[in-house]
Tab-separated table of C-alpha atoms and ligand atoms in Angstrom:
chain	number	residue	atom	x	y	z
A	1	MET	CA	0.058	-0.187	0.150
A	2	LYS	CA	2.909	2.353	0.988
A	3	PHE	CA	3.537	2.229	-3.125
A	4	LEU	CA	1.080	4.769	-3.613
A	5	ASP	CA	0.052	6.544	-0.600
A	6	GLU	CA	2.413	9.227	-1.894
A	7	TYR	CA	0.516	9.605	-4.863
A	8	ARG	CA	-2.585	9.570	-3.842
A	9	ASP	CA	-1.775	12.606	-1.435
A	10	GLY	CA	-3.561	14.768	-1.612
A	11	ALA	CA	-1.222	17.574	-0.503
A	12	ILE	CA	1.568	17.213	-3.524
A	13	ALA	CA	-1.732	16.962	-6.099
A	14	ARG	CA	-3.143	20.065	-4.529
A	15	ALA	CA	0.681	21.373	-4.759
A	16	LEU	CA	1.343	20.402	-8.703
A	17	ALA	CA	-1.919	21.752	-9.641
A	18	ALA	CA	-0.972	25.564	-7.858
A	19	GLN	CA	2.064	25.176	-9.620
A	20	ILE	CA	-0.122	24.430	-13.212
A	21	ARG	CA	-1.858	27.297	-12.101
A	22	ARG	CA	0.945	29.980	-10.974
A	23	THR	CA	2.731	28.807	-14.625
A	24	ALA	CA	-0.358	28.966	-16.943
A	25	THR	CA	-0.974	32.995	-17.351
A	26	ARG	CA	-4.131	32.134	-19.897
A	27	ARG	CA	-6.517	28.757	-20.299
A	28	TRP	CA	-5.225	25.844	-22.301
A	29	VAL	CA	-7.093	22.857	-23.972
A	30	LEU	CA	-5.392	19.988	-23.479
A	31	MET	CA	-6.328	16.659	-24.316
A	32	GLU	CA	-5.736	13.566	-23.115
A	33	VAL	CA	-6.073	10.490	-25.008
A	34	CYS	CA	-6.493	7.386	-22.531
A	35	GLY	CA	-9.769	6.460	-20.982
A	36	GLY	CA	-7.800	5.061	-18.353
A	37	GLN	CA	-6.795	8.519	-17.898
A	38	THR	CA	-9.407	9.909	-18.846
A	39	HIS	CA	-10.838	7.997	-15.374
A	40	THR	CA	-8.050	9.736	-12.803
A	41	ILE	CA	-9.189	12.377	-13.837
A	42	VAL	CA	-12.938	11.937	-13.731
A	43	LYS	CA	-12.590	9.890	-10.159
A	44	GLN	CA	-9.906	12.054	-8.284
A	45	GLY	CA	-11.123	14.876	-9.729
A	46	LEU	CA	-8.448	16.625	-11.050
A	47	ASP	CA	-10.400	19.132	-13.887
A	48	GLU	CA	-11.642	20.806	-10.609
A	49	LEU	CA	-7.926	21.539	-9.036
A	50	LEU	CA	-6.644	23.357	-12.205
A	51	GLY	CA	-9.440	25.769	-11.903
A	52	ASP	CA	-9.155	28.004	-15.063
A	53	ALA	CA	-5.355	27.000	-15.800
A	54	VAL	CA	-5.951	24.011	-18.258
A	55	GLU	CA	-9.224	22.361	-19.516
A	56	MET	CA	-8.695	19.362	-19.829
A	57	ILE	CA	-11.060	16.952	-23.457
A	58	HIS	CA	-11.476	13.369	-23.480
A	59	GLY	CA	-9.936	11.734	-26.240
A	60	PRO	CA	-11.125	8.414	-28.247
A	61	GLY	CA	-8.766	6.238	-26.718
A	62	CYS	CA	-11.224	3.988	-25.352
A	63	PRO	CA	-10.651	0.788	-28.450
A	64	VAL	CA	-14.400	-0.402	-27.597
A	65	CYS	CA	-16.013	2.957	-27.881
A	66	VAL	CA	-14.470	3.292	-31.372
A	67	THR	CA	-14.805	0.173	-32.855
A	68	PRO	CA	-17.757	1.066	-35.682
A	69	LEU	CA	-21.166	-0.485	-35.475
A	70	GLU	CA	-20.374	-2.409	-38.810
A	71	GLN	CA	-17.954	-4.581	-37.360
A	72	ILE	CA	-19.708	-4.870	-34.518
A	73	ASP	CA	-22.300	-6.408	-36.609
A	74	LYS	CA	-20.065	-8.547	-38.231
A	75	ALA	CA	-19.145	-10.207	-34.667
A	76	LEU	CA	-22.570	-10.739	-33.958
A	77	GLU	CA	-23.332	-12.192	-37.606
A	78	LEU	CA	-20.362	-14.757	-37.317
A	79	ALA	CA	-21.241	-15.530	-33.136
A	80	SER	CA	-25.100	-16.637	-34.852
A	81	ARG	CA	-23.187	-19.185	-36.541
A	82	PRO	CA	-23.779	-22.702	-35.534
A	83	ASP	CA	-20.063	-23.234	-36.701
A	84	VAL	CA	-18.314	-20.473	-35.388
A	85	ILE	CA	-16.440	-20.687	-31.316
A	86	PHE	CA	-16.423	-16.654	-31.288
A	87	THR	CA	-14.206	-15.667	-29.210
A	88	SER	CA	-13.615	-11.744	-27.620
A	89	PHE	CA	-12.228	-9.728	-24.644
A	90	GLY	CA	-14.757	-8.980	-22.101
A	91	ASP	CA	-15.280	-5.314	-22.595
A	92	MET	CA	-17.268	-6.149	-25.797
A	93	LEU	CA	-20.109	-8.232	-25.057
A	94	ARG	CA	-21.895	-5.622	-23.918
A	95	VAL	CA	-21.106	-3.261	-27.115
A	96	PRO	CA	-24.629	-2.312	-28.538
A	97	GLY	CA	-24.875	-3.271	-32.428
A	98	SER	CA	-27.164	-2.231	-34.661
A	99	GLU	CA	-29.915	-4.552	-33.721
A	100	CYS	CA	-28.159	-6.094	-30.208
A	101	ASP	CA	-25.097	-6.868	-28.583
A	102	LEU	CA	-22.650	-10.054	-28.325
A	103	LEU	CA	-24.221	-11.505	-24.800
A	104	GLN	CA	-27.629	-11.465	-26.321
A	105	VAL	CA	-26.786	-13.820	-29.237
A	106	ARG	CA	-25.544	-16.131	-26.389
A	107	ALA	CA	-28.518	-16.096	-24.528
A	108	ARG	CA	-29.477	-16.700	-27.805
A	109	GLY	CA	-27.656	-20.160	-28.180
A	110	GLY	CA	-24.570	-18.823	-30.038
A	111	THR	CA	-21.675	-19.195	-29.024
A	112	VAL	CA	-19.167	-16.512	-27.290
A	113	ARG	CA	-16.559	-16.615	-25.447
A	114	ILE	CA	-14.778	-14.386	-23.168
A	115	VAL	CA	-10.511	-14.723	-23.655
A	116	TYR	CA	-8.096	-13.717	-21.407
A	117	SER	CA	-5.429	-13.325	-24.292
A	118	PRO	CA	-5.768	-13.894	-27.836
A	119	LEU	CA	-3.741	-17.776	-27.271
A	120	ASP	CA	-6.829	-18.862	-25.966
A	121	ALA	CA	-8.422	-18.416	-28.864
A	122	LEU	CA	-6.301	-19.983	-31.134
A	123	ASP	CA	-6.085	-23.064	-28.058
A	124	LEU	CA	-9.988	-23.607	-28.777
A	125	ALA	CA	-9.493	-24.174	-31.985
A	126	VAL	CA	-6.782	-27.036	-31.480
A	127	ARG	CA	-9.263	-28.453	-29.238
A	128	ASN	CA	-12.409	-28.045	-31.414
A	129	PRO	CA	-11.058	-28.984	-34.860
A	130	GLY	CA	-14.676	-29.580	-35.411
A	131	ARG	CA	-15.932	-25.857	-35.624
A	132	GLN	CA	-14.265	-22.662	-36.364
A	133	VAL	CA	-13.179	-20.843	-33.593
A	134	VAL	CA	-12.642	-16.638	-34.700
A	135	PHE	CA	-10.956	-14.198	-32.826
A	136	PHE	CA	-12.151	-10.238	-32.442
A	137	ALA	CA	-8.653	-8.602	-32.440
A	138	VAL	CA	-9.697	-4.585	-31.471
A	139	GLY	CA	-7.547	-2.884	-29.471
A	140	PHE	CA	-5.206	0.057	-30.427
A	141	GLU	CA	-1.264	-0.896	-29.563
A	142	THR	CA	-1.276	-2.387	-26.773
A	143	THR	CA	-3.220	-5.031	-27.713
A	144	ALA	CA	-2.079	-5.442	-31.526
A	145	PRO	CA	0.952	-7.983	-30.017
A	146	ALA	CA	-0.589	-10.032	-28.733
A	147	ASN	CA	-2.990	-10.572	-31.762
A	148	ALA	CA	-0.412	-10.065	-33.779
A	149	MET	CA	1.840	-13.472	-32.432
A	150	ALA	CA	-2.136	-15.449	-32.349
A	151	VAL	CA	-2.186	-15.081	-36.273
A	152	TRP	CA	1.632	-15.652	-36.512
A	153	ARG	CA	1.234	-18.775	-34.324
A	154	ALA	CA	-1.975	-20.382	-36.236
A	155	ARG	CA	-0.236	-19.924	-39.208
A	156	GLU	CA	3.026	-21.396	-37.907
A	157	LEU	CA	1.230	-24.467	-36.316
A	158	GLY	CA	-0.891	-24.897	-39.168
A	159	ILE	CA	-4.426	-23.786	-37.529
A	160	PRO	CA	-6.930	-23.858	-40.259
A	161	ASN	CA	-9.819	-23.950	-37.979
A	162	PHE	CA	-9.067	-20.181	-36.104
A	163	SER	CA	-9.618	-17.196	-38.056
A	164	VAL	CA	-9.370	-13.381	-36.884
A	165	LEU	CA	-12.223	-10.231	-36.763
A	166	VAL	CA	-9.188	-6.791	-36.925
A	167	SER	CA	-10.459	-3.511	-36.124
A	168	HIS	CA	-7.235	-2.273	-34.525
A	169	VAL	CA	-7.120	0.964	-34.300
A	170	THR	CA	-2.991	3.467	-33.914
A	171	VAL	CA	-3.131	6.112	-32.162
A	172	PRO	CA	-0.950	8.896	-33.631
A	173	PRO	CA	-3.709	9.062	-36.953
A	174	ALA	CA	-6.746	9.556	-35.094
A	175	MET	CA	-4.455	12.834	-33.326
A	176	VAL	CA	-3.690	13.746	-36.933
A	177	ALA	CA	-7.309	13.903	-37.780
A	178	LEU	CA	-8.363	15.678	-35.258
A	179	LEU	CA	-5.905	18.319	-35.688
A	180	SER	CA	-6.069	18.635	-38.963
A	181	ASP	CA	-10.625	18.946	-38.016
A	182	PRO	CA	-11.243	23.169	-37.870
A	183	ALA	CA	-13.190	22.560	-35.116
A	184	ASN	CA	-9.872	21.951	-33.508
A	185	ARG	CA	-9.233	23.523	-29.496
A	186	VAL	CA	-6.731	20.831	-28.311
A	187	GLN	CA	-3.596	22.734	-27.969
A	188	GLY	CA	-0.888	19.831	-26.392
A	189	PHE	CA	-1.848	15.924	-25.745
A	190	LEU	CA	-1.176	13.738	-23.398
A	191	ALA	CA	-0.134	10.537	-24.781
A	192	ALA	CA	-0.973	7.355	-23.178
A	193	GLY	CA	2.163	6.077	-21.739
A	194	HIS	CA	1.282	2.223	-21.822
A	195	VAL	CA	0.488	2.209	-25.198
A	196	CYS	CA	3.897	3.746	-25.092
A	197	THR	CA	5.022	0.859	-23.366
A	198	VAL	CA	5.487	-0.639	-26.943
A	199	MET	CA	5.233	1.779	-29.596
A	200	GLY	CA	7.607	4.404	-28.089
A	201	TRP	CA	7.400	8.059	-29.318
A	202	THR	CA	8.853	8.028	-32.461
A	203	GLU	CA	5.852	8.292	-34.278
A	204	TYR	CA	4.540	11.219	-32.363
A	205	GLU	CA	8.402	14.169	-32.611
A	206	PRO	CA	6.775	14.353	-36.487
A	207	ILE	CA	3.385	15.379	-34.958
A	208	ALA	CA	4.801	17.428	-31.954
A	209	VAL	CA	6.348	19.836	-35.035
A	210	GLY	CA	4.698	19.806	-37.661
A	211	PHE	CA	1.420	21.231	-35.165
A	212	LYS	CA	3.422	22.825	-32.950
A	213	VAL	CA	1.885	20.852	-29.982
A	214	PRO	CA	3.353	19.795	-26.979
A	215	ILE	CA	2.641	15.590	-26.906
A	216	ILE	CA	3.200	14.328	-22.584
A	217	VAL	CA	4.275	10.862	-22.721
A	218	THR	CA	2.509	10.465	-19.489
A	219	GLY	CA	1.504	7.424	-16.994
A	220	PHE	CA	-2.233	7.114	-15.406
A	221	GLU	CA	-2.049	8.048	-11.462
A	222	PRO	CA	-3.027	11.279	-10.436
A	223	LEU	CA	0.363	12.528	-9.620
A	224	ASP	CA	1.548	11.532	-13.235
A	225	ILE	CA	-1.246	13.100	-15.313
A	226	LEU	CA	-0.899	16.076	-13.364
A	227	GLU	CA	3.258	16.660	-13.582
A	228	GLY	CA	1.972	15.766	-17.855
A	229	ILE	CA	0.299	18.653	-17.711
A	230	HIS	CA	2.374	20.360	-15.983
A	231	LEU	CA	5.069	19.831	-18.494
A	232	ALA	CA	2.406	20.506	-21.430
A	233	VAL	CA	2.071	24.009	-19.585
A	234	ARG	CA	5.348	25.268	-19.226
A	235	GLN	CA	5.982	24.045	-23.009
A	236	LEU	CA	2.534	25.637	-24.038
A	237	GLU	CA	4.434	28.947	-21.982
A	238	GLU	CA	7.484	28.455	-23.336
A	239	GLY	CA	6.548	28.361	-27.000
A	240	ARG	CA	7.831	24.512	-26.980
A	241	TYR	CA	6.152	22.071	-29.053
A	242	GLU	CA	8.429	18.855	-27.988
A	243	VAL	CA	7.777	15.210	-27.189
A	244	GLU	CA	8.694	14.642	-23.383
A	245	ASN	CA	8.602	11.628	-21.818
A	246	GLN	CA	6.625	12.059	-17.776
A	247	TYR	CA	6.895	8.048	-17.523
A	248	ALA	CA	10.253	7.089	-18.258
A	249	ARG	CA	9.929	4.531	-15.212
A	250	ALA	CA	7.844	2.156	-18.415
A	251	VAL	CA	8.870	3.737	-21.448
A	252	THR	CA	11.842	4.339	-24.116
A	253	ARG	CA	11.912	6.414	-26.742
A	254	GLU	CA	11.752	3.068	-29.285
A	255	GLY	CA	9.668	1.092	-27.246
A	256	THR	CA	9.512	-2.888	-27.937
A	257	VAL	CA	11.255	-3.176	-30.642
A	258	PRO	CA	10.425	-7.066	-30.691
A	259	ALA	CA	6.487	-6.931	-30.597
A	260	ARG	CA	7.127	-3.962	-32.719
A	261	THR	CA	8.509	-5.783	-35.109
A	262	LEU	CA	6.257	-8.648	-35.351
A	263	VAL	CA	3.121	-6.156	-35.447
A	264	GLU	CA	5.069	-5.236	-38.693
A	265	ARG	CA	4.935	-8.254	-40.470
A	266	VAL	CA	1.412	-9.220	-39.510
A	267	PHE	CA	-0.168	-6.256	-40.469
A	268	GLN	CA	-0.045	-3.406	-42.499
A	269	LEU	CA	-1.694	0.020	-42.010
A	270	ALA	CA	-5.674	0.562	-43.450
A	271	ASP	CA	-7.975	3.298	-43.709
A	272	ARG	CA	-10.381	2.617	-40.529
A	273	LYS	CA	-14.055	3.861	-39.779
A	274	TRP	CA	-13.911	5.107	-36.179
A	275	ARG	CA	-17.052	4.843	-33.982
A	276	GLY	CA	-18.599	8.324	-33.980
A	277	ILE	CA	-15.879	9.771	-35.672
A	278	GLY	CA	-15.631	8.538	-39.506
A	279	GLU	CA	-12.884	7.270	-41.802
A	280	ILE	CA	-9.796	8.077	-40.888
A	281	PRO	CA	-6.517	7.249	-43.842
A	282	ALA	CA	-4.862	4.649	-42.202
A	283	SER	CA	-5.647	4.850	-39.378
A	284	GLY	CA	-5.284	0.428	-38.330
A	285	LEU	CA	-3.987	-2.006	-39.338
A	286	ALA	CA	-5.465	-4.976	-41.149
A	287	LEU	CA	-3.853	-8.904	-41.882
A	288	ARG	CA	-1.338	-8.654	-44.548
A	289	ASP	CA	-2.082	-10.461	-48.532
A	290	GLU	CA	0.393	-12.997	-46.383
A	291	PHE	CA	-2.004	-13.812	-43.373
A	292	ALA	CA	-5.276	-13.444	-45.407
A	293	ALA	CA	-6.177	-17.066	-44.804
A	294	PHE	CA	-6.416	-16.236	-41.127
A	295	ASP	CA	-8.829	-12.814	-41.835
A	296	ALA	CA	-12.210	-13.734	-40.873
A	297	GLU	CA	-13.773	-11.172	-43.697
A	298	ARG	CA	-12.709	-13.091	-46.226
A	299	ARG	CA	-12.801	-16.251	-44.805
A	300	PHE	CA	-16.811	-16.240	-44.110
A	301	THR	CA	-19.427	-13.682	-46.136
A	302	LEU	CA	-20.859	-11.062	-44.309
A	303	GLY	CA	-23.369	-8.538	-44.629
A	304	THR	CA	-21.673	-4.793	-45.641
A	305	ALA	CA	-24.514	-3.028	-44.622
A	306	SER	CA	-23.110	0.349	-43.548
A	307	VAL	CA	-25.089	1.321	-40.754
A	308	ALA	CA	-26.377	4.378	-38.723
A	309	GLU	CA	-25.591	4.727	-34.827
A	310	PRO	CA	-28.626	5.797	-33.286
A	311	ALA	CA	-30.052	9.593	-33.478
A	312	GLU	CA	-29.812	10.299	-30.220
A	313	CYS	CA	-26.096	9.504	-29.416
A	314	ARG	CA	-23.200	12.226	-29.102
A	315	ALA	CA	-20.638	10.090	-29.352
A	316	GLY	CA	-19.233	11.973	-32.156
A	317	ALA	CA	-18.602	14.993	-30.539
A	318	VAL	CA	-17.434	13.926	-27.401
A	319	LEU	CA	-14.936	11.578	-29.122
A	320	ARG	CA	-13.932	14.591	-30.810
A	321	GLY	CA	-13.907	16.725	-27.398
A	322	GLN	CA	-15.912	19.022	-28.318
A	323	LEU	CA	-19.053	17.949	-26.206
A	324	LYS	CA	-18.408	16.668	-22.762
A	325	PRO	CA	-20.742	13.363	-21.725
A	326	HIS	CA	-22.931	15.570	-19.706
A	327	GLN	CA	-24.187	17.804	-21.834
A	328	CYS	CA	-25.192	14.926	-24.604
A	329	PRO	CA	-29.468	14.771	-24.105
A	330	ALA	CA	-29.173	11.471	-23.317
A	331	PHE	CA	-26.344	11.690	-20.951
A	332	GLY	CA	-28.345	9.799	-17.462
A	333	ARG	CA	-31.207	9.603	-19.280
A	334	SER	CA	-32.189	7.396	-21.457
A	335	CYS	CA	-28.069	6.877	-21.829
A	336	THR	CA	-26.640	4.695	-18.578
A	337	PRO	CA	-24.388	2.135	-17.861
A	338	GLU	CA	-27.017	-0.687	-17.781
A	339	HIS	CA	-28.892	0.703	-21.021
A	340	PRO	CA	-26.097	2.094	-22.986
A	341	LEU	CA	-26.993	3.897	-25.714
A	342	GLY	CA	-23.347	4.069	-27.560
A	343	ALA	CA	-20.063	2.562	-26.598
A	344	PRO	CA	-18.542	5.492	-24.319
A	345	MET	CA	-21.314	4.520	-21.743
A	346	VAL	CA	-20.760	0.906	-22.134
A	347	SER	CA	-16.354	0.512	-21.285
A	348	SER	CA	-15.363	1.446	-18.627
A	349	GLU	CA	-12.595	3.098	-20.370
A	350	GLY	CA	-15.215	5.357	-21.962
A	351	ALA	CA	-15.639	9.043	-20.793
A	352	CYS	CA	-19.380	8.812	-20.980
A	353	ALA	CA	-19.050	5.869	-17.709
A	354	ALA	CA	-16.622	7.569	-16.812
A	355	TYR	CA	-18.362	11.163	-15.545
A	356	TYR	CA	-21.625	8.424	-15.040
A	357	ASN	CA	-19.644	6.068	-12.609
A	358	TYR	CA	-18.078	8.619	-10.097
A	359	GLY	CA	-21.134	10.234	-9.632
A	360	ARG	CA	-20.497	13.769	-10.243
A	361	PHE	CA	-22.410	13.689	-12.748
A	362	ARG	CA	-25.604	12.075	-12.955
A	363	ALA	CA	-28.362	14.384	-15.772
A	364	PRO	CA	-27.556	16.262	-18.361
A	365	GLU	CA	-26.843	19.684	-18.827
A	366	PRO	CA	-27.868	22.414	-21.182
A	367	VAL	CA	-25.177	22.976	-23.554
A	368	GLU	CA	-24.083	26.741	-23.905
A	369	ALA	CA	-24.502	28.500	-27.414
A	370	THR	CA	-20.930	28.144	-29.191
B	1	MET	CA	-7.216	-3.770	-22.508
B	2	CYS	CA	-5.592	-0.609	-22.716
B	3	LEU	CA	-3.697	-0.502	-19.075
B	4	GLY	CA	-1.481	-3.255	-18.939
B	5	ILE	CA	-0.993	-5.041	-15.529
B	6	PRO	CA	1.878	-5.263	-13.624
B	7	GLY	CA	3.080	-9.200	-12.668
B	8	ARG	CA	5.542	-11.602	-11.458
B	9	VAL	CA	7.774	-14.227	-13.475
B	10	VAL	CA	7.268	-16.840	-11.198
B	11	GLU	CA	8.299	-19.927	-14.129
B	12	VAL	CA	9.444	-19.685	-17.702
B	13	HIS	CA	9.473	-22.672	-19.725
B	14	ASP	CA	9.314	-23.196	-24.018
B	15	ASP	CA	6.128	-24.289	-25.508
B	16	ARG	CA	7.208	-25.072	-28.917
B	17	GLY	CA	9.139	-22.539	-29.652
B	18	LEU	CA	7.311	-19.282	-27.949
B	19	ALA	CA	9.187	-18.697	-24.675
B	20	MET	CA	5.888	-18.597	-22.596
B	21	GLY	CA	6.022	-18.286	-18.351
B	22	VAL	CA	3.808	-18.671	-15.355
B	23	VAL	CA	2.955	-15.091	-14.085
B	24	ASP	CA	1.707	-13.894	-10.607
B	25	PHE	CA	-1.602	-11.083	-10.294
B	26	GLY	CA	-1.361	-10.676	-7.144
B	27	GLY	CA	-1.927	-13.977	-6.278
B	28	VAL	CA	-4.138	-15.253	-9.340
B	29	ARG	CA	-1.376	-17.218	-12.094
B	30	ARG	CA	-1.416	-17.963	-15.502
B	31	GLU	CA	0.439	-18.252	-18.815
B	32	VAL	CA	1.541	-15.418	-20.307
B	33	CYS	CA	3.417	-15.296	-23.235
B	34	LEU	CA	7.220	-14.290	-22.345
B	35	ALA	CA	8.630	-13.763	-26.323
B	36	TYR	CA	8.923	-10.319	-26.824
B	37	ILE	CA	10.936	-9.636	-23.838
B	38	ALA	CA	13.027	-12.701	-23.622
B	39	ASP	CA	16.692	-12.195	-23.353
B	40	GLU	CA	15.205	-9.402	-20.316
B	41	VAL	CA	13.265	-11.518	-17.830
B	42	GLN	CA	14.039	-14.530	-15.231
B	43	PRO	CA	11.653	-15.861	-13.058
B	44	GLY	CA	11.397	-13.533	-9.508
B	45	ASP	CA	11.354	-10.099	-12.422
B	46	TYR	CA	7.775	-8.236	-12.610
B	47	ALA	CA	6.663	-7.444	-16.153
B	48	LEU	CA	3.607	-5.456	-17.728
B	49	VAL	CA	1.553	-8.051	-18.889
B	50	HIS	CA	-1.020	-6.759	-21.633
B	51	VAL	CA	-3.810	-9.546	-22.712
B	52	GLY	CA	-0.975	-12.071	-22.095
B	53	PHE	CA	2.063	-10.879	-23.546
B	54	ALA	CA	5.129	-9.460	-21.357
B	55	ILE	CA	5.023	-5.594	-22.743
B	56	SER	CA	8.108	-4.418	-21.216
B	57	ARG	CA	10.418	-5.379	-17.262
B	58	ILE	CA	9.384	-3.109	-15.172
B	59	ASP	CA	10.888	-2.787	-11.025
B	60	GLU	CA	9.513	-4.462	-8.358
B	61	ALA	CA	8.890	-1.154	-6.888
B	62	GLU	CA	6.843	0.019	-10.272
B	63	ALA	CA	4.819	-3.032	-10.356
B	64	ARG	CA	3.417	-3.043	-6.707
B	65	ARG	CA	2.447	0.835	-7.207
B	66	THR	CA	1.162	0.448	-11.307
B	67	PHE	CA	-0.777	-3.162	-9.074
B	68	GLU	CA	-2.538	-0.952	-6.645
B	69	ALA	CA	-3.351	1.987	-8.887
B	70	LEU	CA	-5.446	-0.561	-10.915
B	71	ARG	CA	-7.062	-1.993	-7.985
B	72	GLU	CA	-8.352	1.522	-6.707
B	73	MET	CA	-9.611	2.806	-10.304
B	74	SER	CA	-11.524	-0.418	-10.410
B	75	GLN	CA	-9.594	-1.515	-13.300
B	76	LEU	CA	-9.027	-5.215	-13.369
B	77	ASP	CA	-11.637	-5.934	-15.116
B	78	GLU	CA	-8.528	-8.675	-17.350
B	79	LEU	CA	-8.076	-10.814	-14.384
B	80	ASP	CA	-11.936	-11.991	-14.130
B	81	TRP	CA	-11.240	-12.898	-17.967
B	82	LEU	CA	-8.263	-15.348	-16.725
B	83	ARG	CA	-10.775	-16.483	-14.026
B	84	GLU	CA	-13.731	-16.598	-16.443
B	85	VAL	CA	-11.271	-18.649	-18.941
B	86	ALA	CA	-9.524	-20.464	-15.717
B	87	ALA	CA	-13.458	-21.696	-14.608
B	88	ARG	CA	-13.932	-23.038	-18.069
B	89	GLU	CA	-11.914	-24.875	-18.680
B	90	LEU	CA	-12.458	-26.865	-15.841
B	91	ALA	CA	-15.549	-27.522	-15.913
B	92	GLU	CA	-13.974	-28.808	-19.357
B	93	LEU	CA	-11.890	-31.720	-17.579
B	94	GLN	CA	-14.070	-31.918	-15.496
B	95	GLU	CA	-16.448	-32.539	-18.406
B	96	ARG	CA	-14.672	-35.524	-19.679
B	97	ALA	CA	-13.331	-36.235	-16.758
B	98	THR	CA	-16.758	-37.922	-16.125
B	99	PRO	CA	-17.795	-40.747	-18.751
C	401	LIG	S1	-24.319	9.762	-23.335
C	401	LIG	FE1	-24.592	7.957	-24.293
C	401	LIG	S2	-26.001	8.742	-25.823
C	401	LIG	FE2	-24.666	10.517	-25.372
C	401	LIG	S3	-23.197	10.579	-26.266
C	401	LIG	FE3	-22.374	9.157	-24.063
C	401	LIG	S4	-22.870	7.110	-25.324
C	401	LIG	FE4	-23.760	8.464	-26.791
């Protein structure tokens, strides 16, 4: 316990926040990309500690939230097939597709299994040679090395009844898309420390320079975040725009090279649609042609209809940082964690769920005219 | 699935050419792929594990602090998935054992 004490220490947090307020000569707008950081900020009330010095916008850093409806529908279709054992990380099970979610498909007789590691799914394929085992390969750079290895192993061991439904997204292109939006308000980023343990931060360097935004690689604990914010504010005040590493205890500039290497051998960059945001060029990963045999979308004929999001859900504006979750009219009324309308309310990493779960916000707030 | 969970490497072995190991996450143990940091870890070391894959080595103090922080934030869902997989495998074994 004593390890966390200094980090949980309110006095240090308040001192850091005071330092940030002293450093800032005006109000700066920063975005934390990672859903884990969003939770820390909302749960610990860091946004309130910062006063007028900094406004935090909550970014699209929750892979569950940004997986497009079409991919969820494909997952539902696969999971409904009697010949398929559909496998997924636990947090995808309650994400609403256009008709239902994976839990409901399971209740109706589909075989849906939670796995901890994609290698568990591969194992299931070995043990069930008469069924097709499909794994829902979602996530950011943190899950890509695991999913890449599962496909690599499937080929190496010659497992014919294993395939993956890929919906991988990568962080830097989303940052570029946000910064290129004329409505962008973000002046600096906290980059997700755990993503950078895999990838390092070389990809962020041209973004920091090109768009003149400080990018701080930051951990997810309260003092990490305040320190990250302080470094960003200091750069902005001094007119510097660099990548800085707050999370040196876990992250190096190059990341984990063997993991990056395998991800590059198995996957290639692909255009991806982000739920609520739309298509972002080269913002995701797809299997390379030499692994096509393991691509569920090529193995099965799946519906491709493009589907509309529920009109009430403002997830797009929330994920772009243009609306705070409690400013969505459905928030806390027709949309709650028990009955989510949109993915940011489903996932424990989603911004809407963070606002709701910590009880600081329970009902929608009228949106100010802008 | 975005925050890695720290654990202590208890044992290291090879599964048909893939470096694997048993990792202890605050009392819950399971198989983890060590291939990406195979040269850096041995039993007793701590690593940050993402969905069953060790991604980076960290020191013990960092591991403990991160684990407590995750617990504090209720961000240890992955350990529930892990328990679900373990329970299912046990049930399957029992099913096979009963004729
Ligand atoms: S509160 Fe619900 S409906 Fe509103 S944006 Fe969030 S997920 Fe969508």
